[in-house]
Short mmCIF file of C-alpha atoms in Angstrom, two decimals:
data_model
loop_
_atom_site.label_atom_id
_atom_site.label_comp_id
_atom_site.label_asym_id
_atom_site.label_seq_id
_atom_site.Cartn_x
_atom_site.Cartn_y
_atom_site.Cartn_z
CA UNK N 117 -54.93 188.60 -28.79
CA UNK N 118 -57.16 190.65 -26.49
CA UNK N 119 -57.48 190.05 -22.72
CA UNK N 120 -60.98 188.60 -23.30
CA UNK N 121 -59.65 186.14 -25.75
CA UNK N 122 -56.89 185.07 -23.30
CA UNK N 123 -59.64 184.43 -20.58
CA UNK N 124 -61.36 182.21 -23.12
CA UNK N 125 -58.32 180.17 -23.89
CA UNK N 126 -57.44 179.84 -20.33
CA UNK N 127 -60.88 178.60 -19.45
CA UNK N 128 -60.85 176.11 -22.26
CA UNK N 129 -57.40 174.83 -21.30
CA UNK N 130 -58.41 174.33 -17.66
CA UNK N 131 -61.51 172.45 -18.81
CA UNK N 132 -59.48 170.04 -20.94
CA UNK N 133 -56.94 169.75 -18.13
CA UNK N 134 -59.72 168.65 -15.77
CA UNK N 135 -60.52 165.67 -18.00
CA UNK N 136 -57.04 164.43 -17.52
CA UNK N 137 -57.50 163.94 -13.80
CA UNK N 138 -57.74 160.46 -12.28
CA UNK N 139 -59.04 161.71 -8.93
CA UNK N 140 -62.74 162.30 -8.96
CA UNK N 141 -62.72 165.19 -6.55
CA UNK N 142 -59.87 167.00 -8.21
CA UNK N 143 -61.58 166.52 -11.64
CA UNK N 144 -64.81 168.08 -10.39
CA UNK N 145 -63.09 171.03 -8.72
CA UNK N 146 -60.85 171.85 -11.73
CA UNK N 147 -63.84 171.43 -14.14
CA UNK N 148 -65.87 173.85 -12.05
CA UNK N 149 -63.11 176.53 -12.23
CA UNK N 150 -62.91 176.14 -16.00
CA UNK N 151 -66.63 176.30 -16.39
CA UNK N 152 -66.89 179.50 -14.28
CA UNK N 153 -64.12 181.19 -16.42
CA UNK N 154 -66.00 180.15 -19.60
CA UNK N 155 -69.34 181.62 -18.28
CA UNK N 156 -67.62 184.89 -17.75
CA UNK N 157 -65.88 184.79 -21.20
CA UNK N 158 -69.12 183.91 -23.14
CA UNK N 159 -71.03 186.64 -21.31
CA UNK N 160 -68.36 189.00 -22.36
CA UNK N 161 -68.55 188.01 -26.07
CA UNK N 162 -72.36 187.59 -25.98
CA UNK N 163 -72.46 183.85 -26.93
CA UNK N 164 -75.54 183.00 -24.87
CA UNK N 165 -75.96 179.32 -25.83
CA UNK N 166 -72.35 178.79 -24.45
CA UNK N 167 -73.37 180.79 -21.31
CA UNK N 168 -76.25 178.39 -20.75
CA UNK N 169 -74.14 175.28 -21.42
CA UNK N 170 -71.33 176.33 -18.92
CA UNK N 171 -73.85 177.40 -16.35
CA UNK N 172 -75.38 173.98 -16.47
CA UNK N 173 -71.85 172.50 -16.16
CA UNK N 174 -71.22 174.73 -12.98
CA UNK N 175 -74.47 173.43 -11.48
CA UNK N 176 -73.54 169.78 -12.15
CA UNK N 177 -70.10 170.30 -10.68
CA UNK N 178 -71.46 171.90 -7.61
CA UNK N 179 -74.08 169.24 -7.15
CA UNK N 180 -71.30 166.41 -7.40
CA UNK N 181 -68.76 168.32 -5.34
CA UNK N 182 -71.26 168.59 -2.46
CA UNK N 183 -71.94 164.97 -2.60
CA UNK N 184 -68.25 164.02 -2.80
CA UNK N 185 -67.18 166.34 0.13
CA UNK N 186 -70.05 165.01 2.22
CA UNK N 187 -68.88 161.42 1.69
CA UNK N 188 -65.20 162.05 1.75
CA UNK N 189 -64.86 160.79 5.32
CA UNK N 190 -68.00 158.72 5.19
CA UNK N 191 -67.86 154.93 5.70
CA UNK N 192 -71.37 154.29 4.52
CA UNK N 193 -70.61 152.01 1.63
CA UNK N 194 -67.21 150.40 2.42
CA UNK N 195 -66.56 146.81 3.22
CA UNK N 196 -63.37 144.95 4.12
CA UNK N 197 -62.91 141.36 2.86
CA UNK N 198 -60.06 139.22 4.20
CA UNK N 199 -58.46 137.07 1.50
CA UNK N 200 -55.44 134.72 1.53
CA UNK N 201 -52.12 136.40 0.92
CA UNK N 202 -51.59 134.35 -2.27
CA UNK N 203 -55.18 134.95 -3.54
CA UNK N 204 -55.23 134.99 -7.42
CA UNK N 205 -57.44 138.13 -7.44
CA UNK N 206 -55.00 139.90 -5.21
CA UNK N 207 -52.08 138.78 -7.43
CA UNK N 208 -53.96 140.39 -10.41
CA UNK N 209 -54.33 143.60 -8.46
CA UNK N 210 -50.75 143.79 -7.34
CA UNK N 211 -49.51 143.13 -10.90
CA UNK N 212 -51.79 145.67 -12.32
CA UNK N 213 -50.88 148.43 -9.89
CA UNK N 214 -47.35 147.54 -9.55
CA UNK N 215 -45.92 150.51 -11.27
CA UNK N 216 -48.00 152.95 -9.26
CA UNK N 217 -47.11 151.04 -6.08
CA UNK N 218 -43.36 151.53 -6.87
CA UNK N 219 -43.77 155.26 -6.63
CA UNK N 220 -44.48 154.63 -2.95
CA UNK N 221 -42.52 151.46 -2.27
CA UNK N 222 -39.46 151.48 -4.59
CA UNK N 223 -38.37 147.85 -4.00
CA UNK N 224 -42.01 146.41 -4.39
CA UNK N 225 -42.32 143.15 -6.39
CA UNK N 226 -45.76 141.91 -7.22
CA UNK N 227 -44.31 138.33 -7.60
CA UNK N 228 -42.59 138.20 -4.25
CA UNK N 229 -43.77 135.53 -1.78
CA UNK N 230 -46.32 136.87 0.73
CA UNK N 231 -47.38 135.75 4.19
CA UNK N 232 -49.43 137.32 6.98
CA UNK N 233 -52.81 138.78 6.35
CA UNK N 234 -54.51 140.51 3.33
CA UNK N 235 -57.64 142.70 3.16
CA UNK N 236 -59.42 144.05 0.10
CA UNK N 237 -61.23 147.35 0.60
CA UNK N 238 -64.42 147.63 -1.46
CA UNK N 239 -66.72 150.59 -2.16
CA UNK N 240 -69.98 148.98 -3.43
CA UNK N 241 -68.79 146.43 -6.02
CA UNK N 242 -65.49 148.24 -6.73
CA UNK N 243 -62.16 147.29 -5.17
CA UNK N 244 -60.64 150.65 -4.07
CA UNK N 245 -57.52 149.33 -2.26
CA UNK N 246 -55.95 146.67 -0.13
CA UNK N 247 -53.80 146.24 2.89
CA UNK N 248 -51.10 143.63 3.54
CA UNK N 249 -49.84 143.26 7.03
CA UNK N 250 -48.31 140.71 9.51
CA UNK N 251 -48.33 140.06 13.23
CA UNK N 252 -45.20 141.61 14.61
CA UNK N 253 -45.87 140.32 18.13
CA UNK N 254 -47.00 141.87 21.30
CA UNK N 255 -50.35 142.97 19.75
CA UNK N 256 -48.72 144.98 16.86
CA UNK N 257 -50.04 144.68 13.44
CA UNK N 258 -47.25 145.71 11.07
CA UNK N 259 -48.45 147.17 7.74
CA UNK N 260 -46.44 145.86 4.63
CA UNK N 261 -48.35 147.63 2.01
CA UNK N 262 -51.45 149.95 2.20
CA UNK N 263 -52.65 150.95 -1.29
CA UNK N 264 -55.65 152.92 -2.49
CA UNK N 265 -56.31 153.42 -6.18
CA UNK N 266 -55.77 156.85 -7.60
CA UNK N 267 -59.49 157.36 -8.15
CA UNK N 268 -60.13 157.28 -4.31
CA UNK N 269 -57.06 158.99 -2.98
CA UNK N 270 -59.02 162.15 -2.14
CA UNK N 271 -61.16 159.89 0.16
CA UNK N 272 -60.26 157.90 3.27
CA UNK N 273 -60.96 154.23 2.88
CA UNK N 274 -58.10 153.61 5.24
CA UNK N 275 -59.95 155.56 7.90
CA UNK N 276 -62.58 152.75 7.75
CA UNK N 277 -60.09 149.82 7.74
CA UNK N 278 -57.95 151.06 10.74
CA UNK N 279 -60.38 153.07 12.85
CA UNK N 280 -64.19 152.57 12.16
CA UNK N 281 -64.36 148.97 11.30
CA UNK N 282 -62.45 147.79 14.48
CA UNK N 283 -61.30 144.92 12.31
CA UNK N 284 -57.78 144.69 13.68
CA UNK N 285 -58.74 145.39 17.35
CA UNK N 286 -61.28 142.57 17.19
CA UNK N 287 -58.52 140.25 15.98
CA UNK N 288 -56.59 140.97 19.20
CA UNK N 289 -54.18 143.71 17.99
CA UNK N 290 -53.55 146.67 20.25
CA UNK N 291 -51.70 148.82 17.85
CA UNK N 292 -51.08 149.19 13.99
CA UNK N 293 -47.74 150.51 12.67
CA UNK N 294 -47.02 151.76 9.18
CA UNK N 295 -43.94 150.85 7.22
CA UNK N 296 -40.99 153.10 7.82
CA UNK N 297 -40.78 156.45 6.13
CA UNK N 298 -44.13 156.34 4.44
CA UNK N 299 -44.76 158.91 1.58
CA UNK N 300 -47.04 161.90 2.19
CA UNK N 301 -49.29 162.81 5.07
CA UNK N 302 -51.85 160.07 4.56
CA UNK N 303 -51.48 158.44 7.82
CA UNK N 304 -51.49 161.71 9.85
CA UNK N 305 -54.72 162.64 8.09
CA UNK N 306 -56.56 159.55 9.49
CA UNK N 307 -55.36 159.86 13.20
CA UNK N 308 -52.01 158.02 13.25
CA UNK N 309 -49.23 159.51 15.41
CA UNK N 310 -45.66 159.93 14.20
CA UNK N 311 -43.18 157.74 16.13
CA UNK N 312 -39.70 157.89 14.70
CA UNK N 313 -39.83 156.81 11.04
CA UNK N 314 -43.17 155.18 11.43
CA UNK N 315 -46.84 156.22 12.02
CA UNK N 316 -48.69 154.33 14.71
CA UNK N 317 -52.32 154.05 15.89
CA UNK N 318 -53.32 152.55 19.25
CA UNK N 319 -56.69 150.95 19.55
CA UNK N 320 -58.89 151.64 22.47
CA UNK N 321 -59.92 148.79 24.67
CA UNK N 322 -63.07 147.25 23.26
CA UNK N 323 -66.29 146.66 25.26
CA UNK N 324 -67.48 143.12 26.24
CA UNK N 325 -68.62 141.59 23.10
CA UNK N 326 -71.83 139.94 24.34
CA UNK N 327 -74.22 138.83 21.62
CA UNK N 328 -71.41 138.82 18.92
CA UNK N 329 -72.82 137.79 15.56
CA UNK N 330 -70.70 139.60 13.05
CA UNK N 331 -69.73 138.41 9.67
CA UNK N 332 -66.09 139.26 10.45
CA UNK N 333 -65.91 135.64 11.56
CA UNK N 334 -65.65 134.90 7.87
CA UNK N 335 -63.28 137.89 7.37
CA UNK N 336 -65.98 140.27 6.14
CA UNK N 337 -66.72 143.59 7.76
CA UNK N 338 -69.49 145.87 6.40
CA UNK N 339 -69.61 149.66 7.25
CA UNK N 340 -73.30 149.13 8.23
CA UNK N 341 -72.29 147.09 11.22
CA UNK N 342 -72.12 148.95 14.53
CA UNK N 343 -71.02 147.35 17.68
CA UNK N 344 -72.84 147.77 20.96
CA UNK N 345 -72.31 145.77 24.20
CA UNK N 346 -75.58 144.01 23.41
CA UNK N 347 -74.61 143.02 19.90
CA UNK N 348 -74.70 144.41 16.45
CA UNK N 349 -77.15 147.03 15.34
CA UNK N 350 -78.00 147.16 11.70
CA UNK N 351 -80.04 150.23 10.96
#
């Protein structure tokens, strides 16, 4: 096998591997690398239709990568919906994702009794995650479960829930605390500080809420809502 043939096989293997990814951003990045290698390979062997095909794939991947990277920390299309802890749809999600959740929370049981508060995180019409927490007293919201589906783990829906939406601060909480020993660096990446075995985020004091008309009274917070002392601006 020549070196050029090896390049072609490597490019093809990377392209196939990219299609096995569940995370959108990772899929696009790996697919881009495979397409670039195959452009070089097909130029080397003079197969110009394949050069054209892979060049188009490079362009498509670059276009979507740019959009994904621009929206990675964007909260433009997120919403948080509060549901009952024993909500039937939440039960379905917990059962469906239970195996994946156990990779982060070993003793998790989808059928265990739940209390406290529950929030669904939506991006447009898709449920991309959920948060279960309870009031630990003294203005502390204690996170029991914070889950994001694999497809959106390269993004930061939690940043909207805990920081941008002001949902918990407007409920009277002054601080939110993660479960002990969380896996990975997720919380540090959205502004939490490490305190012992937990990550914690303190909420700044909110301005006077004159003219308050938000839908959060019904447990719904949209990313288009922006709080000002005079009320809510909806651009």
